[in-house]
PDB file of C-alpha atoms in Angstrom:
ATOM      1  CA  MET A 111      -3.983 -27.392  -4.829  1.00 36.00           C
ATOM      2  CA  THR A 112      -1.633 -27.600  -7.789  1.00 41.00           C
ATOM      3  CA  GLN A 113       1.112 -25.072  -8.459  1.00 43.00           C
ATOM      4  CA  ALA A 114      -0.969 -23.655 -11.306  1.00 42.00           C
ATOM      5  CA  ASP A 115      -3.944 -23.283  -8.960  1.00 41.00           C
ATOM      6  CA  GLU A 116      -1.756 -21.493  -6.419  1.00 38.00           C
ATOM      7  CA  SER A 117      -0.448 -19.189  -9.137  1.00 37.00           C
ATOM      8  CA  ARG A 118      -3.959 -18.330 -10.208  1.00 39.00           C
ATOM      9  CA  ALA A 119      -5.053 -17.785  -6.612  1.00 37.00           C
ATOM     10  CA  GLY A 120      -2.205 -15.347  -6.107  1.00 37.00           C
ATOM     11  CA  GLU A 121      -3.243 -13.246  -9.078  1.00 43.00           C
ATOM     12  CA  ARG A 122      -6.033 -10.709  -8.895  1.00 51.00           C
ATOM     13  CA  ASP A 123      -8.862 -11.533 -11.286  1.00 60.00           C
ATOM     14  CA  GLU A 124      -8.849  -8.615 -13.712  1.00 70.00           C
ATOM     15  CA  ASN A 125     -12.657  -8.851 -13.869  1.00 74.00           C
ATOM     16  CA  GLU A 126     -12.977  -8.226 -10.117  1.00 81.00           C
ATOM     17  CA  ALA A 127     -12.978  -4.764  -8.589  1.00 84.00           C
ATOM     18  CA  LEU A 128     -10.045  -3.619  -6.464  1.00 88.00           C
ATOM     19  CA  SER A 129     -10.573  -3.558  -2.710  1.00 91.00           C
ATOM     20  CA  PRO A 130     -11.108  -0.095  -1.161  1.00 91.00           C
ATOM     21  CA  VAL A 131      -8.256   1.806   0.488  1.00 92.00           C
ATOM     22  CA  PRO A 132      -8.276   4.819   2.893  1.00 91.00           C
ATOM     23  CA  LEU A 133      -8.756   8.266   1.385  1.00 91.00           C
ATOM     24  CA  ALA A 134      -5.131   9.281   2.033  1.00 90.00           C
ATOM     25  CA  GLU A 135      -3.881   6.373  -0.098  1.00 93.00           C
ATOM     26  CA  ARG A 136      -6.021   7.156  -3.137  1.00 96.00           C
ATOM     27  CA  ALA A 137      -5.145   8.550  -6.543  1.00 97.00           C
ATOM     28  CA  ILE A 138      -6.795  11.691  -7.888  1.00 97.00           C
ATOM     29  CA  VAL A 139      -8.472  10.668 -11.129  1.00 98.00           C
ATOM     30  CA  LEU A 140      -9.541  13.224 -13.738  1.00 98.00           C
ATOM     31  CA  VAL A 141     -12.392  12.136 -15.997  1.00 97.00           C
ATOM     32  CA  GLY A 142     -14.269  13.836 -18.819  1.00 95.00           C
ATOM     33  CA  LEU A 143     -14.482  14.138 -22.579  1.00 91.00           C
ATOM     34  CA  MET A 144     -11.556  14.766 -24.890  1.00 86.00           C
ATOM     35  CA  GLY A 145     -10.725  18.454 -24.792  1.00 85.00           C
ATOM     36  CA  ALA A 146     -11.896  18.945 -21.198  1.00 89.00           C
ATOM     37  CA  GLY A 147      -8.332  19.772 -20.107  1.00 89.00           C
ATOM     38  CA  LYS A 148      -7.508  16.633 -18.121  1.00 92.00           C
ATOM     39  CA  THR A 149      -3.842  16.464 -19.165  1.00 92.00           C
ATOM     40  CA  THR A 150      -3.078  20.174 -18.833  1.00 92.00           C
ATOM     41  CA  VAL A 151      -4.968  20.566 -15.557  1.00 94.00           C
ATOM     42  CA  GLY A 152      -3.597  17.243 -14.317  1.00 96.00           C
ATOM     43  CA  ARG A 153       0.043  18.252 -14.817  1.00 96.00           C
ATOM     44  CA  ARG A 154      -0.447  21.535 -12.970  1.00 96.00           C
ATOM     45  CA  LEU A 155      -2.477  19.909 -10.220  1.00 97.00           C
ATOM     46  CA  ALA A 156       0.219  17.285  -9.675  1.00 97.00           C
ATOM     47  CA  ARG A 157       2.871  19.995  -9.349  1.00 97.00           C
ATOM     48  CA  ARG A 158       0.750  21.862  -6.804  1.00 96.00           C
ATOM     49  CA  LEU A 159       0.142  18.718  -4.756  1.00 95.00           C
ATOM     50  CA  ASP A 160       3.702  17.394  -5.168  1.00 96.00           C
ATOM     51  CA  LEU A 161       2.444  14.164  -6.724  1.00 97.00           C
ATOM     52  CA  ALA A 162       3.415  12.241  -9.848  1.00 97.00           C
ATOM     53  CA  PHE A 163       1.289  12.863 -12.945  1.00 97.00           C
ATOM     54  CA  VAL A 164       0.358   9.975 -15.212  1.00 97.00           C
ATOM     55  CA  ASP A 165      -1.506  10.179 -18.519  1.00 95.00           C
ATOM     56  CA  THR A 166      -3.234   6.800 -18.807  1.00 93.00           C
ATOM     57  CA  ASP A 167      -3.364   7.036 -22.612  1.00 90.00           C
ATOM     58  CA  ALA A 168       0.448   7.321 -22.705  1.00 92.00           C
ATOM     59  CA  GLU A 169       0.706   4.306 -20.374  1.00 92.00           C
ATOM     60  CA  ILE A 170      -1.596   2.296 -22.649  1.00 89.00           C
ATOM     61  CA  GLU A 171       0.497   3.188 -25.699  1.00 90.00           C
ATOM     62  CA  GLU A 172       3.681   2.163 -23.892  1.00 90.00           C
ATOM     63  CA  ALA A 173       2.166  -1.154 -22.778  1.00 87.00           C
ATOM     64  CA  ALA A 174       0.810  -1.921 -26.257  1.00 86.00           C
ATOM     65  CA  GLY A 175       3.795  -0.649 -28.243  1.00 88.00           C
ATOM     66  CA  GLU A 176       1.312   1.158 -30.493  1.00 88.00           C
ATOM     67  CA  SER A 177      -0.358   4.548 -30.622  1.00 87.00           C
ATOM     68  CA  ILE A 178      -4.020   4.741 -29.638  1.00 84.00           C
ATOM     69  CA  PRO A 179      -5.140   5.446 -33.242  1.00 81.00           C
ATOM     70  CA  GLU A 180      -3.176   2.337 -34.291  1.00 87.00           C
ATOM     71  CA  ILE A 181      -4.816   0.204 -31.595  1.00 88.00           C
ATOM     72  CA  PHE A 182      -8.268   1.371 -32.713  1.00 85.00           C
ATOM     73  CA  GLU A 183      -7.464   0.736 -36.367  1.00 85.00           C
ATOM     74  CA  ARG A 184      -5.703  -2.626 -36.008  1.00 89.00           C
ATOM     75  CA  ARG A 185      -7.491  -4.221 -33.072  1.00 86.00           C
ATOM     76  CA  GLY A 186     -10.698  -2.268 -32.544  1.00 84.00           C
ATOM     77  CA  GLU A 187     -12.200  -0.311 -29.668  1.00 83.00           C
ATOM     78  CA  ALA A 188     -13.018  -3.401 -27.560  1.00 85.00           C
ATOM     79  CA  ALA A 189      -9.325  -4.410 -27.426  1.00 86.00           C
ATOM     80  CA  PHE A 190      -8.358  -0.848 -26.549  1.00 87.00           C
ATOM     81  CA  ARG A 191     -10.910  -0.720 -23.705  1.00 87.00           C
ATOM     82  CA  ALA A 192      -9.671  -4.041 -22.274  1.00 89.00           C
ATOM     83  CA  GLY A 193      -6.091  -2.746 -22.218  1.00 89.00           C
ATOM     84  CA  GLU A 194      -7.253   0.556 -20.745  1.00 91.00           C
ATOM     85  CA  ARG A 195      -9.082  -1.289 -17.948  1.00 92.00           C
ATOM     86  CA  ARG A 196      -5.963  -3.278 -17.029  1.00 92.00           C
ATOM     87  CA  VAL A 197      -3.631  -0.271 -17.122  1.00 94.00           C
ATOM     88  CA  ILE A 198      -5.893   1.898 -14.950  1.00 95.00           C
ATOM     89  CA  ALA A 199      -6.322  -0.905 -12.386  1.00 95.00           C
ATOM     90  CA  ARG A 200      -2.533  -1.259 -12.190  1.00 94.00           C
ATOM     91  CA  LEU A 201      -2.026   2.479 -11.762  1.00 96.00           C
ATOM     92  CA  LEU A 202      -4.720   2.729  -9.073  1.00 96.00           C
ATOM     93  CA  ASP A 203      -2.852  -0.008  -7.210  1.00 94.00           C
ATOM     94  CA  GLU A 204       0.201   2.277  -6.988  1.00 94.00           C
ATOM     95  CA  GLY A 205      -1.254   4.805  -4.555  1.00 92.00           C
ATOM     96  CA  PRO A 206      -1.438   8.615  -4.532  1.00 96.00           C
ATOM     97  CA  GLN A 207      -0.790  10.304  -7.892  1.00 97.00           C
ATOM     98  CA  VAL A 208      -2.767  12.344 -10.391  1.00 97.00           C
ATOM     99  CA  LEU A 209      -4.222  10.290 -13.245  1.00 97.00           C
ATOM    100  CA  ALA A 210      -5.655  11.786 -16.433  1.00 97.00           C
ATOM    101  CA  THR A 211      -7.926   9.193 -18.048  1.00 96.00           C
ATOM    102  CA  GLY A 212      -9.186   8.876 -21.607  1.00 91.00           C
ATOM    103  CA  GLY A 213     -12.694  10.064 -22.358  1.00 90.00           C
ATOM    104  CA  GLY A 214     -14.220   6.578 -22.459  1.00 91.00           C
ATOM    105  CA  ALA A 215     -12.451   5.089 -19.433  1.00 94.00           C
ATOM    106  CA  PHE A 216     -15.050   6.091 -16.835  1.00 96.00           C
ATOM    107  CA  MET A 217     -17.805   4.553 -18.969  1.00 94.00           C
ATOM    108  CA  ASP A 218     -16.497   1.066 -18.161  1.00 93.00           C
ATOM    109  CA  PRO A 219     -18.360  -0.249 -15.069  1.00 94.00           C
ATOM    110  CA  LEU A 220     -15.344  -2.121 -13.672  1.00 94.00           C
ATOM    111  CA  THR A 221     -13.043   0.870 -14.154  1.00 95.00           C
ATOM    112  CA  ARG A 222     -15.632   3.050 -12.377  1.00 96.00           C
ATOM    113  CA  ALA A 223     -15.741   0.570  -9.497  1.00 95.00           C
ATOM    114  CA  ASN A 224     -11.942   0.531  -9.298  1.00 96.00           C
ATOM    115  CA  ILE A 225     -11.768   4.325  -9.297  1.00 97.00           C
ATOM    116  CA  ALA A 226     -14.429   4.431  -6.553  1.00 96.00           C
ATOM    117  CA  ALA A 227     -12.334   2.015  -4.456  1.00 96.00           C
ATOM    118  CA  ARG A 228      -8.865   3.457  -5.038  1.00 96.00           C
ATOM    119  CA  GLY A 229      -9.364   7.005  -6.305  1.00 97.00           C
ATOM    120  CA  ILE A 230     -11.101  10.337  -5.910  1.00 97.00           C
ATOM    121  CA  SER A 231     -12.793  11.057  -9.228  1.00 98.00           C
ATOM    122  CA  ILE A 232     -13.012  14.603 -10.589  1.00 98.00           C
ATOM    123  CA  TRP A 233     -15.125  15.353 -13.652  1.00 97.00           C
ATOM    124  CA  LEU A 234     -13.881  18.274 -15.728  1.00 96.00           C
ATOM    125  CA  LYS A 235     -17.143  19.354 -17.346  1.00 94.00           C
ATOM    126  CA  ALA A 236     -16.991  21.549 -20.445  1.00 91.00           C
ATOM    127  CA  ASP A 237     -19.617  22.724 -22.899  1.00 91.00           C
ATOM    128  CA  LEU A 238     -19.680  21.785 -26.578  1.00 90.00           C
ATOM    129  CA  ASP A 239     -18.138  24.987 -27.942  1.00 88.00           C
ATOM    130  CA  VAL A 240     -15.188  24.805 -25.527  1.00 88.00           C
ATOM    131  CA  LEU A 241     -14.568  21.138 -26.337  1.00 87.00           C
ATOM    132  CA  MET A 242     -14.700  21.660 -30.104  1.00 86.00           C
ATOM    133  CA  LYS A 243     -12.341  24.644 -29.931  1.00 84.00           C
ATOM    134  CA  ARG A 244      -9.806  22.554 -28.013  1.00 82.00           C
ATOM    135  CA  VAL A 245     -10.020  19.298 -29.978  1.00 80.00           C
ATOM    136  CA  SER A 246      -9.746  21.112 -33.312  1.00 73.00           C
ATOM    137  CA  LYS A 247      -6.074  21.715 -32.469  1.00 64.00           C
ATOM    138  CA  ARG A 248      -5.354  17.961 -32.729  1.00 61.00           C
ATOM    139  CA  GLY A 249      -6.204  15.562 -35.529  1.00 56.00           C
ATOM    140  CA  ASP A 250      -5.505  12.276 -33.750  1.00 56.00           C
ATOM    141  CA  ARG A 251      -8.856  11.675 -32.029  1.00 59.00           C
ATOM    142  CA  PRO A 252     -10.092   8.278 -33.310  1.00 56.00           C
ATOM    143  CA  LEU A 253     -13.697   8.830 -32.231  1.00 56.00           C
ATOM    144  CA  LEU A 254     -13.863  12.136 -34.135  1.00 57.00           C
ATOM    145  CA  GLN A 255     -12.752  10.740 -37.492  1.00 62.00           C
ATOM    146  CA  THR A 256     -16.261  11.263 -38.857  1.00 63.00           C
ATOM    147  CA  GLY A 257     -17.964  13.500 -41.384  1.00 67.00           C
ATOM    148  CA  ASP A 258     -19.448  15.675 -38.613  1.00 79.00           C
ATOM    149  CA  PRO A 259     -17.125  15.820 -35.563  1.00 81.00           C
ATOM    150  CA  ARG A 260     -19.368  18.320 -33.773  1.00 86.00           C
ATOM    151  CA  GLU A 261     -22.388  16.036 -34.024  1.00 88.00           C
ATOM    152  CA  THR A 262     -20.232  13.113 -32.838  1.00 87.00           C
ATOM    153  CA  MET A 263     -19.055  15.150 -29.843  1.00 87.00           C
ATOM    154  CA  LYS A 264     -22.663  16.117 -29.036  1.00 92.00           C
ATOM    155  CA  ARG A 265     -23.660  12.439 -29.128  1.00 92.00           C
ATOM    156  CA  LEU A 266     -20.748  11.537 -26.830  1.00 91.00           C
ATOM    157  CA  MET A 267     -21.847  14.256 -24.403  1.00 93.00           C
ATOM    158  CA  ASP A 268     -25.410  12.901 -24.359  1.00 95.00           C
ATOM    159  CA  GLN A 269     -24.130   9.371 -23.704  1.00 95.00           C
ATOM    160  CA  ARG A 270     -21.379  10.107 -21.226  1.00 95.00           C
ATOM    161  CA  TYR A 271     -22.358  13.137 -19.155  1.00 95.00           C
ATOM    162  CA  PRO A 272     -24.944  11.217 -17.050  1.00 96.00           C
ATOM    163  CA  VAL A 273     -22.193   8.698 -16.179  1.00 97.00           C
ATOM    164  CA  TYR A 274     -19.499  11.320 -15.581  1.00 97.00           C
ATOM    165  CA  ALA A 275     -21.966  12.895 -13.129  1.00 97.00           C
ATOM    166  CA  GLU A 276     -21.287   9.925 -10.820  1.00 97.00           C
ATOM    167  CA  ALA A 277     -17.793  11.329 -10.134  1.00 97.00           C
ATOM    168  CA  ASP A 278     -17.007  12.454  -6.579  1.00 97.00           C
ATOM    169  CA  ILE A 279     -16.381  16.051  -7.652  1.00 97.00           C
ATOM    170  CA  THR A 280     -17.548  18.121 -10.644  1.00 97.00           C
ATOM    171  CA  ILE A 281     -15.554  21.111 -11.900  1.00 95.00           C
ATOM    172  CA  GLU A 282     -16.680  23.424 -14.701  1.00 90.00           C
ATOM    173  CA  SER A 283     -13.824  23.525 -17.222  1.00 84.00           C
ATOM    174  CA  LEU A 284     -14.422  26.915 -18.803  1.00 78.00           C
ATOM    175  CA  GLU A 285     -12.527  28.811 -21.470  1.00 77.00           C
ATOM    176  CA  GLY A 286      -9.784  30.664 -19.649  1.00 74.00           C
ATOM    177  CA  PRO A 287      -6.648  30.046 -17.579  1.00 80.00           C
ATOM    178  CA  HIS A 288      -6.121  26.420 -16.566  1.00 83.00           C
ATOM    179  CA  ASP A 289      -4.669  27.633 -13.270  1.00 87.00           C
ATOM    180  CA  ALA A 290      -8.130  28.883 -12.291  1.00 90.00           C
ATOM    181  CA  VAL A 291      -9.487  25.363 -12.837  1.00 91.00           C
ATOM    182  CA  VAL A 292      -6.634  23.930 -10.740  1.00 94.00           C
ATOM    183  CA  GLU A 293      -7.546  26.287  -7.889  1.00 94.00           C
ATOM    184  CA  GLN A 294     -11.160  25.081  -8.063  1.00 93.00           C
ATOM    185  CA  VAL A 295     -10.033  21.449  -8.005  1.00 95.00           C
ATOM    186  CA  ILE A 296      -7.844  21.968  -4.919  1.00 96.00           C
ATOM    187  CA  GLU A 297     -10.626  23.832  -3.099  1.00 95.00           C
ATOM    188  CA  LYS A 298     -13.238  21.166  -3.825  1.00 96.00           C
ATOM    189  CA  LEU A 299     -10.778  18.360  -3.100  1.00 95.00           C
ATOM    190  CA  ASP A 300     -10.065  19.776   0.368  1.00 93.00           C
ATOM    191  CA  LEU A 301     -13.801  20.127   1.010  1.00 94.00           C
ATOM    192  CA  PHE A 302     -14.502  16.572  -0.192  1.00 94.00           C
ATOM    193  CA  ARG A 303     -11.799  15.111   2.039  1.00 90.00           C
ATOM    194  CA  ALA A 304     -13.012  17.104   5.051  1.00 91.00           C
ATOM    195  CA  ASN A 305     -16.585  15.946   4.450  1.00 89.00           C
ATOM    196  CA  GLN A 306     -15.508  12.321   4.073  1.00 85.00           C
ATOM    197  CA  ALA A 307     -13.458  12.528   7.263  1.00 78.00           C
ATOM    198  CA  GLY A 308     -16.498  13.925   9.061  1.00 70.00           C
ATOM    199  CA  VAL A 309     -18.699  11.107   7.789  1.00 64.00           C
ATOM    200  CA  SER A 310     -16.206   8.433   8.871  1.00 56.00           C
ATOM    201  CA  HIS A 311     -16.108   9.843  12.436  1.00 50.00           C
ATOM    202  CA  GLU A 312     -19.878   9.931  12.905  1.00 51.00           C
TER     203      GLU A 312
END
C-alpha cells in the first residue's frame, strides 16, 4: 500500500455514514423548518443540560468564509448542502452537545443516517401561521426570496414534514414562551432515553 493509499484509508469517506455510538455519547439535534425556534430553544436547552450549543449554520458560514445567502447566490444550493453535510458530520463526531440544524439539513439522506448514528433528533413542529410570523422578522432567508413566501413555506412543509416525522422525538413548537417548549423537550428526552435503555436490556 502506498503512502497515499494509507492516507486515504485513514480518512473517513464523507459519503459513508458515521458508525453508531452509545446514547450517552450522542448529540441532541434539533430539526425543523426555519422559524420553528431551533436556535432559541437550542440555546436554552443547552443551558439547562449544561452542554455546549452549536448553530450549524454559523459553523458552515465560518468554514466557508461566506454568509449562507452568499453561498446560495455564488455557488448554489448543491454546494451549500455538501458543505452542510460535512460540517454536521464533523460536529456529530464531537460528542454530546446541542445542535440546531438548518431547515434542509435533515432532508439529506446521509445527514439523516449520521444523526441516527450519533444523535438524538428532535423535530420542532410548528404550523404555518407561527412559522410565517417568526420568519417575517428576518429578511435573510434564501429559500423565501420569492414573490409569495407563504406559498413557498407551505410547499416546504408539504415536502419536509413527512421526513421530519422520522425524528426520534416530535415537539409542538407553539406560539408562546420558549421555556415551555424546553420543558417539553427535556421531559420527552428523559422518556426516550429511559425507553431506549429498557429496549437495550431486554
